[in-house]
Amino acid sequence: MNKEKARVEDFSLEKLRAGDRAEFALLMDVYSGVVYRLGIKMLDDPQDAEDILQETFIKAYRYLGDFDGRSSLSTWLYRIATNEALMLIRKRKNTPLSIDEQLDQDLEIEKPFQIVDWCCLPEKEMMSAEARRYMHQAVEQLSPNLRAVFVLRDIEGLSTEETSRALNLSESAVKTRLSRARMRLRELLTAYFSERMAAQGVAEAGDD
Amino acid sequence: MDHEHCHLLLNSLSDYVEGDLSEELCAEIDRHLQDCENCRIVIDTLRKTVYLYHETVEPPITPPDVKERLFARLELNEFLNSNS
């Protein structure tokens, strides 16, 4: 993912601002992959991800003149894409989770509930197709605000500073939300992997 | 998870895992971890969680049909294959 990040800063801002279509096409070529991936992680729906992808580049094309260059071009694109994703989530949302509940999830320090050491599971088991699907679904269970921070930091590999610029949040808020998100995911993964461990234990006992 | 030190740990967990804490606080947590099995498990599984997500990031690939429609929407079809 760092390769794309490095490459995007090679674009000529001058050309882009002047409306150079070939240069913009190159920007899309390099950056469509990460924007699409962000959409999939944020909304878990290929059609929504495609909408986010198109809207992001339409807005980027329209507002390039306003881009002040204070953040990097890639952070700016991430900012547009994440805003699009959060707006679409708000539009799509028919989940029963109330605003208060969501605030609780964002602000409260979640006490670890499940204490099971599943670190000893074989790596093959932890990275199986089924485990990956479960991990993906776990991200979808985060509140949109936590999900946005987690996706930018731990999936897209942005720094705390870049994430704070992309989301217009303080760096300390980014850290707090990342911590909540990771703890929540730890909890969800523990539920899943401790079951896998139990299943494996049963299988091993059966082998004797 | 009820002693005072466990709370201290929870509050600083992310910074601890990222190696962002002051030496003093870090040492205090390390000491706590030596005799709190529960906190040690939480830390280990938290680290493993982050590691697993990092290791399983999919490559950033746009499906060809999605990309085609993107370039068409921006009226940039003529550049679609010239870059790749």
XYZ file of C-alpha atoms in Angstrom:
292
model
C 0.000 0.000 0.000
C 2.959 2.301 0.517
C 3.913 2.051 -3.103
C 0.683 3.763 -4.149
C 1.157 6.349 -1.457
C 4.605 7.202 -2.681
C 3.518 7.350 -6.289
C 0.584 9.653 -5.858
C 2.787 12.499 -4.703
C 4.619 12.344 -8.003
C 1.720 14.028 -9.758
C 2.023 17.515 -11.073
C -0.338 19.677 -9.084
C 0.097 22.382 -11.679
C -1.072 20.123 -14.483
C -3.948 18.792 -12.395
C -5.132 22.272 -11.507
C -4.898 23.357 -15.110
C -7.372 20.582 -15.913
C -4.881 18.291 -17.663
C -7.083 15.260 -18.409
C -4.260 12.799 -18.998
C -2.723 13.685 -15.632
C -6.077 13.277 -13.892
C -6.602 9.917 -15.614
C -3.221 8.844 -14.248
C -4.267 9.941 -10.754
C -7.423 7.821 -11.072
C -5.428 4.904 -12.389
C -3.107 4.915 -9.383
C -5.693 5.788 -6.758
C -8.929 4.042 -7.763
C -7.812 0.817 -6.063
C -7.415 2.263 -2.577
C -10.575 4.378 -2.835
C -12.561 1.315 -3.925
C -11.088 -0.763 -1.090
C -11.985 1.951 1.410
C -15.566 1.904 0.106
C -15.806 -1.867 0.480
C -14.464 -1.718 4.046
C -16.738 1.156 5.020
C -19.980 -0.121 3.459
C -19.440 -3.796 2.627
C -21.332 -3.449 -0.653
C -19.779 -3.405 -4.162
C -22.425 -1.047 -5.568
C -21.954 1.439 -2.712
C -18.180 1.183 -3.075
C -18.517 1.979 -6.774
C -20.713 4.995 -6.014
C -18.133 6.258 -3.512
C -15.375 5.731 -6.060
C -17.149 7.741 -8.754
C -18.283 10.530 -6.420
C -14.791 10.859 -4.960
C -13.165 11.475 -8.319
C -15.993 13.686 -9.572
C -15.526 15.884 -6.491
C -11.753 15.765 -6.761
C -11.964 16.912 -10.372
C -14.381 19.692 -9.487
C -12.553 20.984 -6.403
C -8.910 20.558 -7.350
C -8.724 24.331 -7.652
C -9.521 24.615 -3.917
C -6.887 22.088 -2.877
C -4.441 24.186 -0.878
C -1.598 21.701 -0.739
C -1.390 21.875 3.049
C -2.074 18.168 3.255
C -0.769 15.734 0.683
C -2.857 14.937 -2.367
C -3.410 11.389 -1.120
C -4.698 12.573 2.270
C -7.008 14.966 0.441
C -8.408 12.104 -1.660
C -8.863 9.973 1.460
C -10.717 12.865 3.045
C -13.174 13.159 0.154
C -13.658 9.383 -0.017
C -14.242 8.991 3.734
C -16.746 11.858 3.732
C -18.603 10.238 0.852
C -18.638 6.919 2.706
C -19.907 8.449 5.964
C -22.609 10.368 4.089
C -23.740 7.221 2.319
C -23.828 5.310 5.601
C -26.035 8.016 7.096
C -28.317 7.828 4.065
C -28.469 4.045 4.055
C -28.753 3.622 7.763
C -31.757 1.786 8.976
C -30.023 0.030 11.846
C -31.721 0.133 15.225
C -28.604 1.585 16.900
C -29.558 4.954 18.396
C -27.284 7.980 18.375
C -26.766 7.619 22.143
C -25.673 4.024 21.833
C -23.268 4.976 19.136
C -21.813 7.741 21.292
C -21.309 5.233 24.072
C -19.381 2.989 21.767
C -17.228 5.871 20.618
C -16.453 7.370 24.002
C -16.491 4.690 26.632
C -13.469 2.635 27.388
C -14.656 -0.835 26.825
C -13.625 -3.203 29.557
C -12.250 -6.434 28.204
C -14.939 -9.003 28.634
C -13.429 -12.095 27.141
C -10.077 -13.223 28.463
C -8.957 -16.147 26.363
C -5.460 -16.508 25.012
C -5.922 -17.565 21.413
C -2.492 -16.416 20.279
C -1.282 -20.059 20.155
C -3.655 -20.964 17.326
C -1.755 -21.874 14.158
C -1.348 -18.916 11.801
C -2.956 -20.949 9.005
C -6.118 -21.182 11.052
C -6.094 -17.474 11.894
C -5.761 -16.478 8.249
C -8.155 -18.975 6.705
C -10.749 -17.698 4.239
C -13.400 -18.151 6.895
C -11.394 -16.212 9.496
C -10.845 -13.382 7.003
C -14.571 -13.187 6.315
C -15.227 -13.021 10.033
C -12.616 -10.286 10.482
C -14.210 -8.300 7.664
C -17.661 -8.620 9.249
C -16.255 -7.542 12.604
C -15.131 -4.229 11.059
C -18.673 -3.702 9.783
C -19.899 -3.956 13.363
C -17.927 -0.910 14.475
C -19.798 2.385 14.622
C -19.140 4.421 11.440
C -16.860 6.868 13.297
C -14.695 4.149 14.768
C -14.718 2.256 11.482
C -13.445 5.299 9.579
C -10.466 5.707 11.927
C -9.686 1.995 11.918
C -9.878 1.705 8.111
C -7.606 4.707 7.552
C -5.039 3.746 10.193
C -4.930 -0.044 10.116
C -6.140 -0.919 6.603
C -4.931 2.005 4.502
C -1.853 2.548 6.624
C -2.201 6.304 7.160
C -0.315 7.903 10.052
C -2.125 9.444 13.027
C -1.439 12.885 11.581
C -2.718 12.000 8.110
C -5.835 10.432 9.608
C -6.476 13.509 11.723
C -6.301 15.679 8.595
C -8.475 13.311 6.555
C -11.175 13.222 9.231
C -10.761 16.748 10.566
C -10.197 15.371 14.060
C -7.546 16.100 16.660
C -4.700 13.603 16.830
C -5.707 12.614 20.333
C -9.252 11.875 19.142
C -7.806 9.680 16.400
C -5.761 7.771 18.971
C -8.695 7.319 21.322
C -10.986 6.087 18.560
C -8.360 3.756 17.182
C -7.898 2.292 20.617
C -11.675 1.752 21.020
C -11.919 0.197 17.582
C -9.035 -2.206 18.160
C -10.351 -3.218 21.580
C -13.785 -3.854 20.143
C -12.288 -5.951 17.343
C -10.143 -7.836 19.846
C -13.313 -8.690 21.685
C -15.063 -9.904 18.535
C -12.050 -11.896 17.356
C -11.687 -13.473 20.785
C -15.269 -14.727 20.576
C -14.525 -16.283 17.207
C -11.054 -17.693 17.809
C -11.823 -19.131 21.230
C -14.504 -21.200 19.499
C -11.948 -22.309 16.923
C -9.636 -23.274 19.782
C -12.336 -25.289 21.472
C -13.098 -27.037 18.178
C -9.418 -27.788 17.675
C -9.074 -29.092 21.217
C -11.940 -31.456 20.597
C -10.361 -32.604 17.334
C -6.990 -33.187 19.024
C -8.580 -35.091 21.875
C -10.300 -37.227 19.252
C -6.950 -37.983 17.617
C -5.479 -39.592 20.737
C -9.628 -6.615 35.593
C -10.471 -4.715 38.699
C -7.321 -3.409 40.221
C -6.209 0.123 39.814
C -3.362 -0.906 37.540
C -5.692 -2.648 35.128
C -7.555 0.622 34.661
C -4.324 2.473 34.126
C -3.442 -0.079 31.505
C -6.786 0.169 29.729
C -6.518 3.927 29.516
C -3.075 3.788 27.967
C -3.417 0.566 26.033
C -3.170 1.950 22.538
C -0.185 4.134 23.356
C 1.473 1.219 25.102
C 1.016 -1.086 22.124
C 2.268 1.632 19.767
C 5.253 2.275 22.018
C 4.076 5.850 22.535
C 4.157 6.022 26.324
C 6.605 7.734 28.648
C 9.335 5.444 29.906
C 8.066 5.749 33.439
C 4.486 4.752 32.653
C 5.676 2.025 30.363
C 7.848 0.537 33.095
C 4.951 0.667 35.510
C 2.757 -1.229 33.081
C 5.493 -3.757 32.383
C 5.748 -4.406 36.121
C 1.992 -4.829 36.309
C 1.978 -7.255 33.394
C 4.423 -9.510 35.176
C 1.856 -10.395 37.780
C -1.439 -9.854 36.005
C -2.154 -12.743 33.686
C -5.431 -11.225 32.461
C -3.882 -7.977 31.323
C -1.100 -9.892 29.627
C -3.636 -11.885 27.636
C -5.516 -8.733 26.687
C -2.293 -7.115 25.466
C -1.203 -10.211 23.550
C -4.543 -10.741 21.841
C -4.826 -7.022 21.079
C -1.424 -7.072 19.402
C -2.381 -10.212 17.505
C -5.641 -8.602 16.368
C -3.815 -5.620 14.903
C -1.202 -7.914 13.356
C -3.853 -10.076 11.672
C -5.593 -7.080 10.124
C -2.297 -5.723 8.858
C -1.286 -9.079 7.400
C -4.570 -9.689 5.594
C -5.012 -6.321 3.867
C -6.131 -7.036 0.301
C -4.228 -5.401 -2.550
C -5.928 -2.223 -3.818
C -7.454 -3.514 -7.024
C -10.425 -2.037 -8.851
C -12.394 -4.677 -10.780
C -11.950 -3.965 -14.535
C -15.663 -3.306 -15.163
C -15.815 -0.892 -12.201
C -12.771 0.930 -13.501
C -14.215 1.127 -16.982
C -17.413 2.722 -15.668
C -15.374 5.156 -13.548
C -13.394 6.370 -16.540
C -16.590 6.580 -18.606
C -18.336 8.620 -15.891
C -15.484 11.136 -15.904
C -15.419 11.064 -19.717
C -11.820 9.908 -19.650
C -12.282 6.612 -21.540
C -9.613 7.502 -24.048
C -6.996 7.254 -21.249
C -8.247 4.008 -19.728
C -5.603 1.655 -21.050
C -2.839 4.041 -21.879
C -1.569 4.115 -18.293
C -1.524 0.490 -17.355
